[in-house]
Structures are given as C-alpha cells and as structure tokens.
Coordinates of C-alpha atoms in Angstrom, one line a residue:
M775 CA 13.7 -5.3 31.9
P776 CA 12.1 -4.2 28.1
T777 CA 10.8 -0.7 28.1
S778 CA 7.7 0.5 26.5
K779 CA 10.2 1.7 23.7
S780 CA 11.3 -1.8 23.4
I781 CA 11.8 -3.3 19.4
H782 CA 11.6 -7.0 19.9
P783 CA 12.8 -9.8 17.1
F784 CA 10.0 -11.4 15.1
K785 CA 9.5 -14.5 13.5
L786 CA 6.6 -15.9 11.3
S787 CA 5.3 -19.4 12.2
I788 CA 1.5 -19.7 11.3
P789 CA 0.2 -23.0 12.6
L790 CA -0.5 -26.0 10.6
S791 CA -4.1 -25.7 12.3
T792 CA -4.8 -22.2 11.0
L793 CA -4.0 -23.8 7.4
D794 CA -5.7 -26.7 7.9
D795 CA -9.0 -24.5 8.8
L796 CA -8.2 -22.6 5.5
Q797 CA -8.0 -25.7 3.2
T798 CA -11.4 -27.1 4.5
R799 CA -13.5 -23.3 4.4
L800 CA -12.2 -23.3 0.9
R801 CA -13.8 -27.1 0.2
L802 CA -16.8 -25.9 1.8
T803 CA -17.4 -22.6 0.2
R804 CA -21.3 -22.1 -1.3
W805 CA -20.8 -20.6 -4.3
P806 CA -22.9 -17.8 -5.6
D807 CA -25.2 -17.8 -8.8
K808 CA -23.3 -17.0 -12.0
E809 CA -23.2 -13.3 -13.3
T810 CA -25.8 -12.8 -15.8
V811 CA -23.0 -10.3 -17.9
T812 CA -19.8 -11.3 -20.1
D813 CA -17.9 -8.8 -18.4
W814 CA -16.5 -7.4 -15.0
S815 CA -19.6 -5.1 -14.3
Q816 CA -20.9 -7.0 -11.3
G817 CA -17.5 -7.9 -10.3
V818 CA -14.9 -10.7 -10.3
P819 CA -16.8 -13.5 -12.4
L820 CA -17.0 -16.8 -10.7
A821 CA -15.3 -18.8 -12.9
T822 CA -12.1 -16.8 -12.7
I823 CA -12.4 -16.7 -8.6
K824 CA -13.2 -20.4 -9.0
E825 CA -9.5 -21.0 -11.0
L826 CA -7.9 -18.5 -8.4
C827 CA -9.5 -20.8 -5.7
E828 CA -9.0 -24.3 -6.9
Y829 CA -5.3 -22.8 -7.5
W830 CA -5.5 -21.9 -3.7
Q831 CA -6.2 -25.5 -2.5
T832 CA -4.4 -27.3 -4.6
K833 CA -0.9 -25.8 -5.8
Y834 CA 0.0 -22.5 -3.1
D835 CA 2.3 -23.1 -0.4
W836 CA 2.0 -20.5 2.3
R837 CA 5.2 -22.0 3.4
R838 CA 7.3 -20.6 0.7
C839 CA 5.8 -16.9 1.5
E840 CA 7.0 -17.2 5.5
A841 CA 10.1 -18.4 4.1
L842 CA 10.4 -15.1 2.3
L843 CA 9.5 -13.1 5.3
N844 CA 11.5 -14.8 7.9
S845 CA 14.5 -14.4 5.4
Y846 CA 14.7 -10.4 6.2
P847 CA 15.0 -8.7 9.9
Q848 CA 11.3 -8.7 11.3
F849 CA 10.6 -6.8 14.5
T850 CA 7.8 -5.1 16.3
T851 CA 7.4 -2.4 18.6
T852 CA 4.3 -1.2 20.2
I853 CA 3.5 2.8 19.9
D854 CA 0.4 4.2 21.2
D855 CA -0.8 0.9 22.1
V856 CA -0.7 -0.4 19.0
E857 CA 2.2 -3.2 18.3
I858 CA 3.6 -2.6 15.1
Y859 CA 4.7 -5.2 12.7
L860 CA 8.0 -4.2 10.1
L861 CA 10.7 -5.3 8.5
H862 CA 13.9 -3.3 8.9
I863 CA 16.4 -3.8 6.4
R864 CA 19.7 -2.1 7.0
S865 CA 22.6 -1.7 3.7
K866 CA 26.0 -2.8 3.8
H867 CA 26.9 0.9 3.4
E868 CA 26.6 2.7 6.4
N869 CA 26.2 5.9 5.6
A870 CA 22.9 4.9 3.3
L871 CA 19.7 7.1 3.6
P872 CA 17.3 5.9 5.6
M873 CA 13.3 5.5 3.9
I874 CA 10.5 4.3 5.4
L875 CA 8.2 2.6 3.1
T876 CA 4.4 3.0 3.3
H877 CA 1.8 0.5 1.6
G878 CA -2.1 1.0 1.4
W879 CA -4.9 -1.3 0.5
P880 CA -5.2 -3.8 -0.6
G881 CA -1.5 -4.2 -0.6
S882 CA 1.1 -5.0 2.0
I883 CA 4.8 -5.3 2.9
L884 CA 4.9 -7.8 0.3
E885 CA 4.4 -5.0 -2.3
F886 CA 8.6 -3.9 -2.1
R887 CA 9.3 -7.5 -1.9
H888 CA 11.0 -6.9 -6.1
V889 CA 12.5 -3.4 -4.7
I890 CA 14.0 -4.4 -1.2
D891 CA 17.5 -6.1 -2.9
K892 CA 17.7 -3.4 -5.3
L893 CA 17.4 0.0 -2.6
V894 CA 19.6 -2.0 -0.4
D895 CA 22.3 -3.2 -2.3
P896 CA 22.2 -0.9 -5.1
E897 CA 25.9 -2.1 -7.2
S898 CA 24.6 -5.7 -7.5
H899 CA 21.5 -3.5 -9.4
G900 CA 22.9 -1.1 -11.5
G901 CA 23.8 1.7 -9.1
S902 CA 26.5 2.5 -7.0
P903 CA 26.7 3.0 -3.2
K904 CA 25.1 6.7 -3.4
D905 CA 22.4 4.9 -4.1
A906 CA 22.0 2.7 -0.6
F907 CA 18.9 3.0 1.3
H908 CA 18.5 1.4 5.2
L909 CA 14.8 -0.1 4.9
V910 CA 11.8 0.9 7.5
I911 CA 9.3 -1.6 6.1
P912 CA 5.7 -1.5 8.8
A913 CA 2.7 -2.9 8.9
L914 CA -0.1 -0.1 9.1
P915 CA -2.2 -0.3 12.1
G916 CA -4.5 -3.5 11.8
Y917 CA -2.9 -4.5 8.5
A918 CA -0.9 -8.1 8.6
F919 CA 0.7 -8.8 11.7
S920 CA 0.2 -5.1 13.3
S921 CA -1.5 -5.4 15.7
K922 CA -5.2 -3.9 15.8
P923 CA -6.5 -0.4 17.2
T924 CA -9.2 -1.2 20.0
E925 CA -9.7 2.6 20.1
T926 CA -11.2 5.2 17.6
G927 CA -8.2 7.6 16.5
W928 CA -6.0 6.1 14.2
D929 CA -6.7 7.1 11.0
Y930 CA -3.2 8.8 8.8
R931 CA -2.4 11.6 10.5
R932 CA -1.9 9.4 13.9
T933 CA 0.2 6.6 11.4
A934 CA 2.3 9.4 10.5
R935 CA 3.0 10.2 13.8
A936 CA 3.8 6.5 15.1
W937 CA 5.8 6.7 11.7
A938 CA 8.1 9.5 13.2
E939 CA 8.5 7.8 16.8
L940 CA 9.6 4.5 14.8
M941 CA 12.4 6.0 13.2
Q942 CA 13.6 8.0 16.5
R943 CA 12.8 4.5 17.9
L944 CA 15.2 3.4 15.5
G945 CA 17.7 5.9 15.6
Y946 CA 17.1 7.8 12.4
A947 CA 16.5 11.2 14.1
D948 CA 19.7 12.4 14.3
S949 CA 21.3 11.4 10.8
G950 CA 18.0 12.4 8.8
W951 CA 15.7 10.1 6.8
V952 CA 12.9 10.2 3.9
A953 CA 9.4 8.7 3.4
Q954 CA 8.2 6.5 0.7
G955 CA 4.5 5.6 0.2
G956 CA 1.4 5.2 -2.2
D957 CA -2.5 4.6 -1.5
W958 CA -2.7 5.0 2.2
G959 CA 1.1 5.5 2.6
A960 CA 0.4 8.4 0.3
H961 CA -1.9 10.2 2.6
V962 CA 0.6 8.9 6.0
V963 CA 3.9 10.5 3.6
A964 CA 2.0 14.0 3.1
S965 CA 1.0 14.2 6.3
L966 CA 4.5 12.9 7.6
G967 CA 6.1 16.2 5.6
H968 CA 2.9 18.6 6.9
Q969 CA 4.2 17.7 10.4
A970 CA 7.7 17.8 9.5
P971 CA 9.1 15.7 12.1
K972 CA 13.0 16.0 13.4
G973 CA 15.4 14.4 10.7
L974 CA 12.6 14.1 7.7
K975 CA 14.4 15.5 4.6
S976 CA 12.1 14.9 1.9
V977 CA 9.0 12.4 0.7
H978 CA 8.2 11.0 -2.0
M979 CA 4.7 10.0 -3.2
N980 CA 3.1 7.4 -6.4
S981 CA -0.2 7.8 -5.4
I982 CA -1.9 11.5 -5.5
F983 CA -5.1 12.3 -4.0
L984 CA -6.5 15.7 -4.4
E985 CA -10.4 16.8 -5.0
P986 CA -11.1 17.2 -8.6
K987 CA -14.6 19.0 -8.2
K988 CA -12.7 21.8 -5.3
E989 CA -9.6 22.2 -7.3
I990 CA -10.9 22.7 -11.1
Q991 CA -12.8 25.7 -9.6
I992 CA -9.6 27.4 -9.0
S993 CA -8.5 28.9 -12.5
S994 CA -5.5 26.7 -14.1
Q995 CA -3.8 26.5 -17.4
D996 CA -3.5 23.1 -17.2
K997 CA -6.4 22.2 -19.2
T998 CA -5.3 18.5 -20.1
G999 CA -4.2 17.6 -16.6
E1000 CA -7.0 19.3 -15.9
E1001 CA -9.7 16.7 -17.9
R1002 CA -7.4 14.1 -17.4
A1003 CA -8.4 14.4 -13.6
M1004 CA -12.1 15.2 -13.7
Q1005 CA -12.3 12.1 -15.7
R1006 CA -10.4 9.0 -13.8
D1007 CA -12.4 10.7 -10.8
R1008 CA -15.7 10.1 -12.5
H1009 CA -14.8 6.7 -13.5
R1010 CA -13.7 6.5 -9.9
D1011 CA -16.7 7.7 -8.7
K1012 CA -19.3 5.6 -11.7
E1013 CA -17.5 2.2 -11.5
H1014 CA -14.9 1.4 -8.6
Y1015 CA -16.3 3.8 -5.2
G1016 CA -18.6 0.9 -4.1
Y1017 CA -16.0 -0.7 -2.1
Y1018 CA -14.7 2.7 -0.5
T1019 CA -18.3 3.6 0.1
Q1020 CA -18.2 0.5 2.4
M1021 CA -15.9 0.5 4.3
S1022 CA -16.0 4.1 5.1
T1023 CA -19.3 3.6 6.3
R1024 CA -20.1 0.1 7.8
P1025 CA -16.6 -1.3 7.7
Q1026 CA -17.8 -3.7 10.9
T1027 CA -20.7 -5.0 8.6
V1028 CA -18.5 -5.7 5.3
G1029 CA -15.5 -7.4 7.7
Y1030 CA -17.9 -10.5 8.8
G1031 CA -17.8 -12.0 5.2
L1032 CA -13.9 -10.9 5.1
A1033 CA -13.6 -12.6 8.7
D1034 CA -15.4 -15.9 7.6
S1035 CA -15.0 -17.0 4.2
P1036 CA -11.7 -16.9 2.5
V1037 CA -13.0 -16.8 -1.2
A1038 CA -14.9 -13.4 -0.4
Q1039 CA -11.5 -11.7 1.3
A1040 CA -9.3 -13.0 -2.0
A1041 CA -12.2 -11.8 -4.1
W1042 CA -12.8 -8.0 -2.5
I1043 CA -9.0 -8.0 -3.1
Y1044 CA -8.4 -9.6 -6.4
E1045 CA -10.6 -7.2 -8.0
K1046 CA -8.8 -4.2 -6.9
L1047 CA -5.4 -6.2 -7.8
R1048 CA -6.9 -6.3 -11.4
D1049 CA -8.8 -3.0 -11.8
W1050 CA -6.0 -0.7 -10.2
S1051 CA -2.9 -2.2 -11.9
Y1052 CA -2.2 -1.7 -15.3
H1053 CA -2.3 -4.5 -18.4
D1054 CA -4.0 -5.4 -21.7
G1055 CA -6.9 -7.1 -19.6
N1056 CA -5.7 -10.2 -17.9
V1057 CA -3.8 -9.4 -14.1
E1058 CA -1.8 -12.4 -14.6
T1059 CA 0.7 -10.5 -16.8
V1060 CA 1.3 -8.3 -13.6
F1061 CA 1.5 -10.1 -10.8
S1062 CA 1.5 -14.1 -10.7
K1063 CA -1.1 -15.9 -8.7
D1064 CA 1.4 -17.3 -5.9
E1065 CA 2.5 -13.3 -5.5
M1066 CA -1.6 -12.6 -5.4
L1067 CA -2.7 -15.1 -2.4
D1068 CA 1.0 -14.3 -0.7
T1069 CA -1.1 -10.9 0.0
I1070 CA -4.4 -12.3 0.8
M1071 CA -3.1 -14.5 2.8
L1072 CA -1.2 -11.6 5.0
Y1073 CA -5.2 -10.4 4.8
W1074 CA -6.6 -14.1 5.8
L1075 CA -4.0 -15.0 8.4
S1076 CA -3.9 -12.5 10.4
N1077 CA -7.6 -11.9 10.4
S1078 CA -7.5 -8.2 9.3
G1079 CA -10.0 -7.7 6.9
T1080 CA -12.0 -5.9 8.9
S1081 CA -9.8 -3.7 10.5
S1082 CA -8.3 -2.9 7.3
A1083 CA -11.4 -1.5 6.2
R1084 CA -11.7 0.3 9.6
Y1085 CA -8.8 2.7 8.6
Y1086 CA -11.3 3.4 5.7
W1087 CA -14.2 4.7 7.9
E1088 CA -11.2 6.4 10.3
C1089 CA -9.6 8.4 7.5
G1090 CA -12.9 9.1 5.3
W1091 CA -13.5 12.3 7.0
F1092 CA -10.0 13.7 4.6
D1093 CA -9.3 11.3 1.7
S1094 CA -6.9 13.7 0.3
T1095 CA -2.9 14.1 0.0
A1096 CA -4.0 17.8 0.1
W1097 CA -1.2 19.0 2.8
S1098 CA 0.9 21.8 2.6
I1099 CA 4.5 20.7 2.9
D1100 CA 7.1 22.7 2.7
I1101 CA 10.2 19.8 3.1
P1102 CA 11.0 18.5 -0.9
V1103 CA 8.4 16.5 -2.4
G1104 CA 9.0 14.1 -5.0
V1105 CA 6.4 12.6 -6.7
S1106 CA 6.0 9.7 -9.8
W1107 CA 2.3 8.9 -11.4
F1108 CA 1.5 5.7 -13.1
P1109 CA -0.9 5.8 -15.5
G1110 CA -2.8 2.4 -14.2
D1111 CA -3.7 4.2 -11.2
S1112 CA -7.2 4.7 -10.5
T1113 CA -6.6 9.0 -9.4
Y1114 CA -4.5 11.9 -11.0
G1115 CA -3.8 15.0 -9.8
P1116 CA -1.8 17.5 -12.2
R1117 CA 1.8 19.2 -11.3
E1118 CA -0.3 22.7 -11.2
W1119 CA -3.0 21.6 -8.4
C1120 CA -0.6 20.2 -6.6
E1121 CA 1.6 22.9 -6.8
R1122 CA -0.8 24.6 -4.5
Y1123 CA 0.3 22.3 -1.7
Y1124 CA 3.6 21.1 -2.0
K1125 CA 5.6 24.4 -2.0
N1126 CA 9.2 22.4 -3.4
I1127 CA 8.6 19.9 -6.0
V1128 CA 11.8 18.6 -6.8
H1129 CA 11.2 15.7 -8.9
W1130 CA 7.5 15.2 -10.8
K1131 CA 7.8 12.5 -13.4
E1132 CA 4.7 10.8 -15.3
M1133 CA 5.5 7.8 -16.1
D1134 CA 4.0 5.7 -19.2
R1135 CA 3.6 2.4 -17.7
G1136 CA 2.8 0.8 -14.4
G1137 CA -0.3 1.3 -11.9
H1138 CA -1.2 1.7 -8.7
F1139 CA 1.0 -0.9 -7.2
A1140 CA 4.1 0.9 -8.7
A1141 CA 7.4 -1.0 -6.4
W1142 CA 5.5 -4.3 -7.0
E1143 CA 4.3 -4.0 -10.8
V1144 CA 7.4 -2.4 -12.1
P1145 CA 10.2 -2.8 -9.6
N1146 CA 12.8 -1.1 -12.2
L1147 CA 11.1 2.1 -12.9
F1148 CA 10.1 2.5 -9.1
V1149 CA 13.8 2.6 -8.1
A1150 CA 15.1 4.3 -11.0
E1151 CA 11.8 7.1 -9.5
I1152 CA 13.3 6.4 -6.3
R1153 CA 16.7 7.2 -7.3
E1154 CA 16.5 10.1 -9.2
W1155 CA 14.4 11.7 -6.4
R1156 CA 17.3 11.2 -4.5
S1157 CA 19.4 13.0 -6.0
K1158 CA 17.6 16.2 -5.9
I1159 CA 17.5 15.8 -2.1
R1160 CA 21.0 15.7 -1.1

C-alpha cells in the first residue's frame, strides 16, 4: 500500500473539452478600448495582445507542449498536504550531481526546457561526464500541476523545507545535492542555504533581491554598484511594481479575472515576459509565441492564476534573498533582470561566495533566454564546489 511519502508517476492529458472551452472564451472576448499612448506605459497595447490571442486561437497547438512534458519522467508526491508535481530526469552517469531547479513567477518548469539535455547529457553539448547532473524540477505550490494550498503559511521558507524533504525522498540527501533558482526560486534557494538541510552542498541564484534603501545605509566601497542597484530599485518602484502590490495584498481579487478570462491571464504574464527579458524592444527575438503561450497555458489549464498570485501574499513579509548562508554560494546576474545587488552587499549575508559573475546579456528568465550562458555558469559554479 502506498505511504504518504510515495512518489507516483504522472502523465499529462488535458481533456478536449477543456481546450474547447478555451477556444470559446477566446472567441467571446470583450475587448477594452485602445490605450491612449503610443508605448507600453499603460500596459500591453491592445493590438499586441489581439495578435497574440489570434495566434492562440488559430495556430497554437497545446498537444505539442503536452507531448514535450510527457517526454520527461513526471511524478507527484504529497508533502505537508500539498501534492507537488515534478520532473525527475536522471543522467546516464550514475555519479552525476543531483540538482533541484526552482522557477518563479510568471515562470514555470518550462523555463528549463532548453537546458535539461545540456545538464543531463553534457558530452553531447560541449561538456564532459564530470559536468553531468540529475535534475529535479518541481512546480511551486499552487503553480502548474502542483496542488493549491488550502491553508496559509506556504511561503518560500516552507517551500524550501518541502524541497529538502523531496530530495530526501528521492534518495539524494546522503550523496549530496545542490540547488539553483531565480525569482521566487532564488528566495527558495536562499532559504535552503540558510536552513542547510542534510546533503545540501551549495546554492546558486540568478536573481538578487536585497533592500537597497536598507543596504545603502551601510558604508560601501562599490559606489557604481550601489548606484546601479538604486536606479533599478527606483525604476521598478515607478514602472513595474503594480503587479506586486496587487498580488501581495489582494490576490483573490485579481484572481477572478485571471481564472475567468484567458486574455487577462495572457496579458498579465506576457507583460512581464516582455519587461523582464533582454531584447531590443521585440520580445519575440527572445521567446517565440509558442513558448510564451506554453507558459501561459500552464497557468490557464491548471487554473493557478489566483493560487500563484497568493504566493506573493504569503511571501510579501520579507521579499529578500538576504539570508545568512554559510555553505558555498554562486551568483550569476543577467542585465535584463529587474533587480540588482552588488557583490559587496551580498557578502554581508553570503559568507562563502565561490562564484560571482555579472553577464553582458540575458535577463530574468536566464535558463530560457540564454541557455548556453546559463549552462556555462552552472558548470563553472559546480567546478568550484567539489
């Protein structure tokens, strides 16, 4: 008889009726009036979202994405009364290093689609057997096909404890493992580093979330880094913080629109894919329509617009990766990201930074945007923690 710690195989199969319902909702969309500006200062332009949704209706193929996910070993397991959905992809190299990868919002496990093979089978992608990883890629609680918490308390600290339990169940606690994440994934990873559960050797983050107004009060030698951090903080507060305020204070209210309208869900995500990635103004030079809609579909099909927003309500009390960490830390920062913290600030919390690099391209969704650079960073970080 399965125990509460059992891990069950999973196969994705979305009913045709669900896809038909989506088509009906798209066809019956009541569009708002056009924005009164010629740029993105009021949000996603009407013509832009109409074009995306027309493609969604007429050319997008969900079954292609479903087949991709089903090509990976998928599982579910219940931790602390929440069913966690995950990919668990083992390398052919038995001694590969186990690594748990954690996404954020508005990302998903699909952020890692372009790095999975490179990390699991490095010889086929310019690496050697010593670069191989066993990968564990869970969906955050309330995201994609992980179940939705029915009680409060599921913040990133609790998620970190759940990930430690997950790695224990998978048999990696004794052999040793590492953790990597961006966005909320970076918060989870920083909390993991602080908690230092059994077997965790090192953590790596591609997002830095500190409190610039607090950090700047402490004397620093890196004035250039300080100014960069403050500029991004000011820009984020002025141009990009509306979503955060809404989801961290009233996630249920915004959730009604996200649950009922596929256009609302698409626009809510598409705006951030565009704003937080590194490009010349055209997000489709970075992400194809199909790939953006794949991510939007994970939220829509699982009806997780509200529950994913609720994660902000849970975590808003301390939106920072400024946790004291004694184990080795790697940081790779990409210039398209919305936040920044200089190394000198991070060293106040991370006592053993073994890898630090500030890249010249790429953005918030690094593994998705610049997979080769991301993999190179992961390999370099790993080489410093053996």
